[in-house]
Structure formats: C-alpha cells, structure tokens
Tab-separated table of C-alpha atoms and ligand atoms in Angstrom:
chain	number	residue	atom	x	y	z
T	1	MET	CA	62.012	68.546	150.774
T	2	THR	CA	65.603	69.680	151.081
T	3	ASN	CA	67.791	69.175	154.137
T	4	VAL	CA	71.030	71.115	154.085
T	5	ILE	CA	74.002	71.666	156.378
T	6	LEU	CA	75.830	75.015	156.331
T	7	LEU	CA	79.396	74.166	157.323
T	8	GLY	CA	82.082	76.747	158.018
T	9	PRO	CA	84.066	78.507	160.753
T	10	PRO	CA	82.520	81.083	163.100
T	11	GLY	CA	81.781	84.221	161.075
T	12	ALA	CA	81.589	82.429	157.703
T	13	GLY	CA	78.015	83.707	157.276
T	14	LYS	CA	76.005	80.567	158.133
T	15	GLY	CA	73.340	82.383	160.156
T	16	THR	CA	73.011	85.148	157.548
T	17	GLN	CA	72.474	82.634	154.742
T	18	ALA	CA	70.195	80.421	156.851
T	19	LYS	CA	67.862	83.407	157.367
T	20	ARG	CA	67.785	83.971	153.575
T	21	LEU	CA	66.819	80.343	152.965
T	22	VAL	CA	64.046	80.640	155.554
T	23	GLN	CA	62.667	83.758	153.823
T	24	GLU	CA	63.075	82.537	150.271
T	25	ARG	CA	62.195	78.847	150.604
T	26	GLY	CA	60.179	78.550	153.809
T	27	MET	CA	62.746	76.162	155.252
T	28	THR	CA	63.353	75.743	159.007
T	29	GLN	CA	66.630	76.970	160.539
T	30	LEU	CA	68.021	74.743	163.273
T	31	SER	CA	70.884	76.613	164.956
T	32	THR	CA	72.293	74.805	167.988
T	33	GLY	CA	74.053	78.062	168.960
T	34	ASP	CA	70.675	79.854	169.101
T	35	MET	CA	69.115	76.961	171.047
T	36	LEU	CA	71.953	77.024	173.597
T	37	ARG	CA	71.719	80.819	173.958
T	38	GLU	CA	67.958	80.456	174.552
T	39	ALA	CA	68.635	77.828	177.221
T	40	ARG	CA	71.040	80.253	178.877
T	41	SER	CA	68.671	83.179	178.867
T	42	SER	CA	65.834	81.030	180.250
T	43	GLY	CA	68.156	80.154	183.150
T	44	SER	CA	67.599	76.387	182.754
T	45	GLU	CA	69.943	73.925	184.462
T	46	MET	CA	71.415	72.937	181.085
T	47	GLY	CA	71.835	76.609	180.140
T	48	LEU	CA	73.818	77.302	183.302
T	49	LYS	CA	75.965	74.229	182.694
T	50	VAL	CA	77.043	75.293	179.187
T	51	ALA	CA	77.562	79.030	179.804
T	52	ALA	CA	81.262	78.994	180.712
T	53	VAL	CA	82.218	76.644	177.866
T	54	MET	CA	80.365	78.824	175.343
T	55	ASP	CA	81.917	82.071	176.573
T	56	ALA	CA	85.392	80.569	176.265
T	57	GLY	CA	84.610	79.352	172.726
T	58	GLY	CA	84.726	75.617	173.471
T	59	LEU	CA	82.322	72.964	172.227
T	60	VAL	CA	79.372	71.869	174.340
T	61	THR	CA	79.093	68.069	174.735
T	62	ASP	CA	77.771	65.972	171.852
T	63	GLU	CA	75.107	64.532	174.162
T	64	ILE	CA	73.566	67.953	174.838
T	65	VAL	CA	73.519	69.248	171.259
T	66	ILE	CA	72.351	65.957	169.750
T	67	GLY	CA	69.531	65.961	172.342
T	68	LEU	CA	68.507	69.476	171.252
T	69	ILE	CA	68.414	68.523	167.568
T	70	ARG	CA	66.555	65.269	168.263
T	71	GLU	CA	63.865	67.183	170.169
T	72	LYS	CA	63.358	69.638	167.277
T	73	LEU	CA	63.275	66.955	164.582
T	74	GLU	CA	60.812	64.841	166.551
T	75	SER	CA	58.512	67.732	167.357
T	76	GLY	CA	57.823	69.216	163.947
T	77	GLU	CA	57.115	68.988	160.258
T	78	SER	CA	59.130	71.108	157.874
T	79	ALA	CA	59.617	72.006	154.219
T	80	GLY	CA	63.284	71.236	154.831
T	81	TYR	CA	65.843	71.860	157.545
T	82	ILE	CA	68.901	74.100	157.462
T	83	PHE	CA	71.422	72.851	159.999
T	84	ASP	CA	73.417	75.910	161.093
T	85	GLY	CA	76.359	75.222	163.418
T	86	PHE	CA	75.464	71.519	163.678
T	87	PRO	CA	77.041	69.002	163.267
T	88	ARG	CA	80.396	70.168	164.641
T	89	THR	CA	81.979	66.744	165.381
T	90	LEU	CA	82.056	63.374	163.631
T	91	ALA	CA	79.876	61.903	166.404
T	92	GLN	CA	77.275	64.620	165.748
T	93	ALA	CA	77.406	63.916	162.000
T	94	ASP	CA	76.771	60.209	162.596
T	95	ALA	CA	73.906	61.018	164.968
T	96	LEU	CA	72.306	63.371	162.428
T	97	GLY	CA	72.478	60.697	159.721
T	98	SER	CA	70.720	58.219	162.030
T	99	LEU	CA	68.059	60.704	163.128
T	100	LEU	CA	67.189	61.612	159.538
T	101	ALA	CA	67.120	57.936	158.513
T	102	GLN	CA	64.725	57.159	161.388
T	103	MET	CA	62.399	59.845	159.983
T	104	GLY	CA	62.655	58.403	156.465
T	105	GLN	CA	64.646	61.450	155.362
T	106	LYS	CA	68.124	62.175	154.129
T	107	LEU	CA	70.649	64.916	153.765
T	108	ASP	CA	70.592	66.623	150.361
T	109	ALA	CA	73.640	68.866	150.497
T	110	VAL	CA	76.421	70.070	152.744
T	111	ILE	CA	77.548	73.573	151.818
T	112	GLU	CA	81.129	74.296	152.809
T	113	MET	CA	81.388	78.070	153.211
T	114	GLN	CA	84.985	78.875	152.357
T	115	VAL	CA	86.580	81.971	153.902
T	116	ASP	CA	90.014	83.219	154.964
T	117	ASP	CA	90.694	83.368	158.699
T	118	ALA	CA	91.770	86.988	158.265
T	119	VAL	CA	88.225	88.187	157.497
T	120	LEU	CA	86.676	86.337	160.416
T	121	VAL	CA	88.022	88.691	163.099
T	122	ARG	CA	86.461	91.623	161.242
T	123	ARG	CA	83.173	89.878	160.693
T	124	ILE	CA	82.902	88.677	164.285
T	125	SER	CA	83.985	91.913	165.938
T	126	GLY	CA	81.402	93.928	163.967
T	127	ARG	CA	78.516	91.478	164.421
T	128	TYR	CA	75.296	92.333	166.250
T	129	THR	CA	71.918	90.639	166.105
T	130	CYS	CA	68.288	91.405	166.801
T	131	GLY	CA	67.406	89.907	170.179
T	132	SER	CA	63.782	89.522	169.055
T	133	CYS	CA	63.848	88.013	165.546
T	134	GLY	CA	67.527	86.957	165.234
T	135	ALA	CA	68.364	89.096	162.159
T	136	VAL	CA	72.146	89.407	161.736
T	137	TYR	CA	73.878	92.776	161.192
T	138	HIS	CA	77.400	94.158	160.892
T	139	ASP	CA	78.718	97.590	161.911
T	140	GLU	CA	80.387	98.179	158.542
T	141	THR	CA	79.004	95.791	155.935
T	142	HIS	CA	75.343	95.510	156.961
T	143	PRO	CA	74.142	98.044	159.554
T	144	THR	CA	70.445	98.508	160.328
T	145	LYS	CA	68.805	101.114	158.069
T	146	VAL	CA	67.723	103.150	161.114
T	147	ALA	CA	70.355	103.128	163.857
T	148	GLY	CA	69.270	101.015	166.825
T	149	THR	CA	66.148	99.524	165.157
T	150	CYS	CA	65.806	96.108	163.495
T	151	ASP	CA	64.916	96.403	159.774
T	152	TYR	CA	62.663	93.346	159.902
T	153	CYS	CA	60.699	93.460	163.159
T	154	GLY	CA	61.244	97.018	164.438
T	155	SER	CA	62.687	95.843	167.758
T	156	THR	CA	65.241	98.085	169.491
T	157	ASN	CA	66.722	95.106	171.345
T	158	LEU	CA	69.958	94.797	169.346
T	159	VAL	CA	72.590	92.668	171.078
T	160	ARG	CA	76.235	91.647	170.828
T	161	ARG	CA	77.277	88.120	171.788
T	162	ALA	CA	79.421	87.538	174.887
T	163	ASP	CA	81.727	85.249	172.888
T	164	ASP	CA	82.297	87.708	170.020
T	165	ASN	CA	85.716	88.851	171.160
T	166	GLU	CA	89.106	88.109	169.656
T	167	GLU	CA	90.268	85.694	172.378
T	168	SER	CA	87.157	83.510	172.201
T	169	LEU	CA	87.262	83.620	168.397
T	170	ARG	CA	90.847	82.292	168.403
T	171	TYR	CA	89.735	79.331	170.521
T	172	ARG	CA	86.595	78.765	168.425
T	173	LEU	CA	88.797	78.620	165.337
T	174	THR	CA	91.110	76.053	166.941
T	175	GLU	CA	88.080	73.965	167.870
T	176	TYR	CA	86.776	74.329	164.315
T	177	TYR	CA	89.985	73.107	162.678
T	178	LYS	CA	90.507	70.277	165.195
T	179	LYS	CA	86.991	68.927	165.532
T	180	THR	CA	84.715	70.298	162.789
T	181	SER	CA	86.859	70.560	159.653
T	182	PRO	CA	87.196	66.724	159.464
T	183	LEU	CA	83.510	66.810	158.461
T	184	ILE	CA	84.608	68.263	155.114
T	185	GLY	CA	86.312	64.960	154.332
T	186	TYR	CA	83.407	62.989	155.768
T	187	TYR	CA	80.833	64.674	153.519
T	188	HIS	CA	83.148	64.626	150.543
T	189	ALA	CA	83.192	60.851	150.937
T	190	THR	CA	79.385	60.655	151.129
T	191	GLY	CA	79.123	62.762	147.947
T	192	ASP	CA	77.109	65.533	149.649
T	193	LEU	CA	79.767	68.264	149.773
T	194	ARG	CA	79.360	71.493	147.750
T	195	ARG	CA	81.849	74.351	148.040
T	196	VAL	CA	80.895	78.018	148.020
T	197	ASP	CA	83.092	81.158	148.087
T	198	ALA	CA	81.836	82.817	151.271
T	199	LEU	CA	84.147	85.825	150.871
T	200	ALA	CA	81.771	87.194	148.231
T	201	SER	CA	78.872	89.562	148.997
T	202	VAL	CA	75.840	88.240	150.898
T	203	ASP	CA	73.790	88.254	147.654
T	204	ALA	CA	76.512	86.449	145.678
T	205	VAL	CA	76.896	83.799	148.409
T	206	ALA	CA	73.097	83.314	148.468
T	207	ALA	CA	73.090	82.838	144.676
T	208	ALA	CA	75.940	80.302	144.899
T	209	ILE	CA	74.083	78.349	147.604
T	210	SER	CA	70.910	78.313	145.493
T	211	ALA	CA	72.896	77.034	142.518
T	212	ALA	CA	74.467	74.330	144.695
T	213	LEU	CA	71.027	73.234	145.928
T	214	GLU	CA	69.604	73.102	142.382
T	215	GLN	CA	72.532	70.898	141.437
T	216	GLY	CA	71.000	68.334	143.840
N	301	ADP	P1	78.121	82.558	161.332
N	301	ADP	O1	76.674	82.222	161.576
N	301	ADP	O2	78.772	81.650	160.328
N	301	ADP	O3	78.925	82.654	162.600
N	301	ADP	P2	77.082	85.198	160.607
N	301	ADP	O4	76.037	84.908	159.582
N	301	ADP	O5	76.598	85.547	161.980
N	301	ADP	O6	78.172	84.004	160.662
N	301	ADP	O7	77.996	86.381	160.029
N	301	ADP	C1	79.068	86.951	160.789
N	301	ADP	C2	79.138	88.468	160.519
N	301	ADP	O8	79.573	88.671	159.173
N	301	ADP	C3	77.809	89.205	160.654
N	301	ADP	O9	78.037	90.478	161.254
N	301	ADP	C4	77.300	89.336	159.213
N	301	ADP	O10	76.502	90.514	159.043
N	301	ADP	C5	78.601	89.418	158.423
N	301	ADP	N1	78.522	88.766	157.105
N	301	ADP	C6	77.894	87.591	156.814
N	301	ADP	N2	78.052	87.269	155.502
N	301	ADP	C7	78.815	88.262	154.967
N	301	ADP	C8	79.339	88.512	153.642
N	301	ADP	N3	79.097	87.655	152.638
N	301	ADP	N4	80.073	89.624	153.464
N	301	ADP	C9	80.312	90.491	154.494
N	301	ADP	N5	79.854	90.322	155.746
N	301	ADP	C10	79.107	89.228	155.996
N	302	AMP	P1	77.350	79.477	167.141
N	302	AMP	O1	76.148	80.325	167.433
N	302	AMP	O2	77.093	78.416	166.126
N	302	AMP	O3	78.567	80.324	166.822
N	302	AMP	O4	77.688	78.700	168.492
N	302	AMP	C1	78.036	79.388	169.692
N	302	AMP	C2	78.624	78.418	170.699
N	302	AMP	O5	77.645	77.417	171.067
N	302	AMP	C3	79.830	77.594	170.228
N	302	AMP	O6	81.065	78.312	170.360
N	302	AMP	C4	79.757	76.381	171.165
N	302	AMP	O7	80.205	76.709	172.465
N	302	AMP	C5	78.243	76.141	171.250
N	302	AMP	N1	77.745	75.242	170.164
N	302	AMP	C6	76.875	75.570	169.179
N	302	AMP	N2	76.616	74.521	168.388
N	302	AMP	C7	77.364	73.488	168.862
N	302	AMP	C8	77.550	72.143	168.459
N	302	AMP	N3	76.926	71.628	167.381
N	302	AMP	N4	78.407	71.360	169.196
N	302	AMP	C9	79.030	71.860	170.283
N	302	AMP	N5	78.908	73.132	170.719
N	302	AMP	C10	78.072	73.953	170.026
C-alpha cells in the first residue's frame, strides 16, 4: 500500500501523472480540484459557494477541502491513494497526517514536480480534458488521436476549464508560492520529499516517479 502526494504548481502535470499511476498500479486518485468541480456542476450549496474563488484562482477554505478528503478516506478501501492538488496549505498537510494516522496508514512519498513558471502558461492555455473520464490532453503536446473524441472512453464531451486563462493562472501561481510551496520544506523535514524533473516528457516523468516510489 503506497500513499503518495503529487506536489507542484498548476500545470506541473499532477493530473496527467496521477492518471498513469491509476492505470499502472490500480491506485486511487484523490483530486480536490475534481471534487470541487463536481460539486459545482451538481449545483450543490457548497459548489455554488466555491465557484467565484475557483474562477479567480484563489484557494477554497481548508475546512471544505479537508472535509472532502475525509469523506473519501472514510468511505473506501484502496490499493493506495494519490493526492493530487491536496494538501495545498500547512493546515491541510497536518490534517492529512492525522487522517492517515487514524486509519493506521502513513504517507510513503511526496513527489515535488519541478517546472519553470515559463512553461506553465503554455501548458495551461493548451489544456483540455475529457468531461466523462477526466483524461488530460494538450493542443500541441498531447492532442486526442481523433479530433474531438477521447482516446480512452470515446466521449465527445471535451472541455476547457473556466480558470485556465492567463489572469487566473497568475493568481494561482501567487497562491502556490505563498501557501503551498512551504510544504516542500515541511516534507523535506519529515523525510518524505522526492524531487522529479517535470519539464521532461510525460513518459520520462512517469519513469522518474516510479523510480522515486521504488526508492521507498
Ligand atoms: P496539473 O494537474 O498539475 O495542473 P496537468 O496534468 O493537467 O497539470 O497538465 C497540464 C497540461 O500540461 C495538460 O494539457 C497536459 O496534457 C500537459 N502536460 C502534462 N505533463 C506534460 C509533460 N511532461 N510535457 C508536456 N506537457 C505536459
Ligand atoms: P486544481 O484542479 O488542482 O488545479 O484546482 C482547481 C481549483 O480548485 C484551485 O485553483 C482552487 O480554487 C481549488 N482547490 C483545489 N484543491 C484545493 C485545495 N487543496 N485547497 C484549496 N483550494 C483547492
């Protein structure tokens, strides 16, 4: 059982690599971003509350995202969790440690996905995803094989995120450096941090993550 955090700025490739780990290792992806987007599209009270903050690129409250993760951890068994986009604050990191400890589990690795800010604008502005299965694509680097159709599930519901614009990305990056990047120091201190060059190709990044996980 391996529990891993993918840590990095928006566009670093966390979702792309999480999907690979799901396919290759049967692990469970827990993306708070996906959970919040689902809450929005279902029109729930919480979804409506977080919509404006998400569109602007700000962070949703710790209370809400910790609640979402708690619910998932308490409701299922897994061959290992991939935390994608969570934790994003020190309070969330503490809460995750406590939740795992309560379940008799621990964190095995935190993968810091290192990129240059300059590539993020390109990655984010070309991103689109499958609205049905969540597969991640890019206009230039990873388009669907057949235009308009998901390679994995055949859906034609390909979508672009409302917050994938340059202005929101700038704010998301500020939030990342102010509130999330301190987690690099936090997990360095706990001995869990592994660094990966996330500027490399998707396959090379996947291989580096696998090597980091084997390292234990
Ligand atoms: P995150 O979940 O960290 O925000 P994504 O996995 O959604 O990032 O990736 C952002 C965009 O960059 C997507 O369009 C994806 O196809 C593309 N991408 C991801 N990894 C790479 C890579 N190693 N090289 C080039 N493009 C990538
Ligand atoms: P993501 O899909 O990870 O890029 O997240 C999209 C947006 O959802 C972020 O810009 C935040 O507004 C919100 N969000 C996702 N995860 C978290 C989190 N762990 N803490 C706070 N806000 C979050």
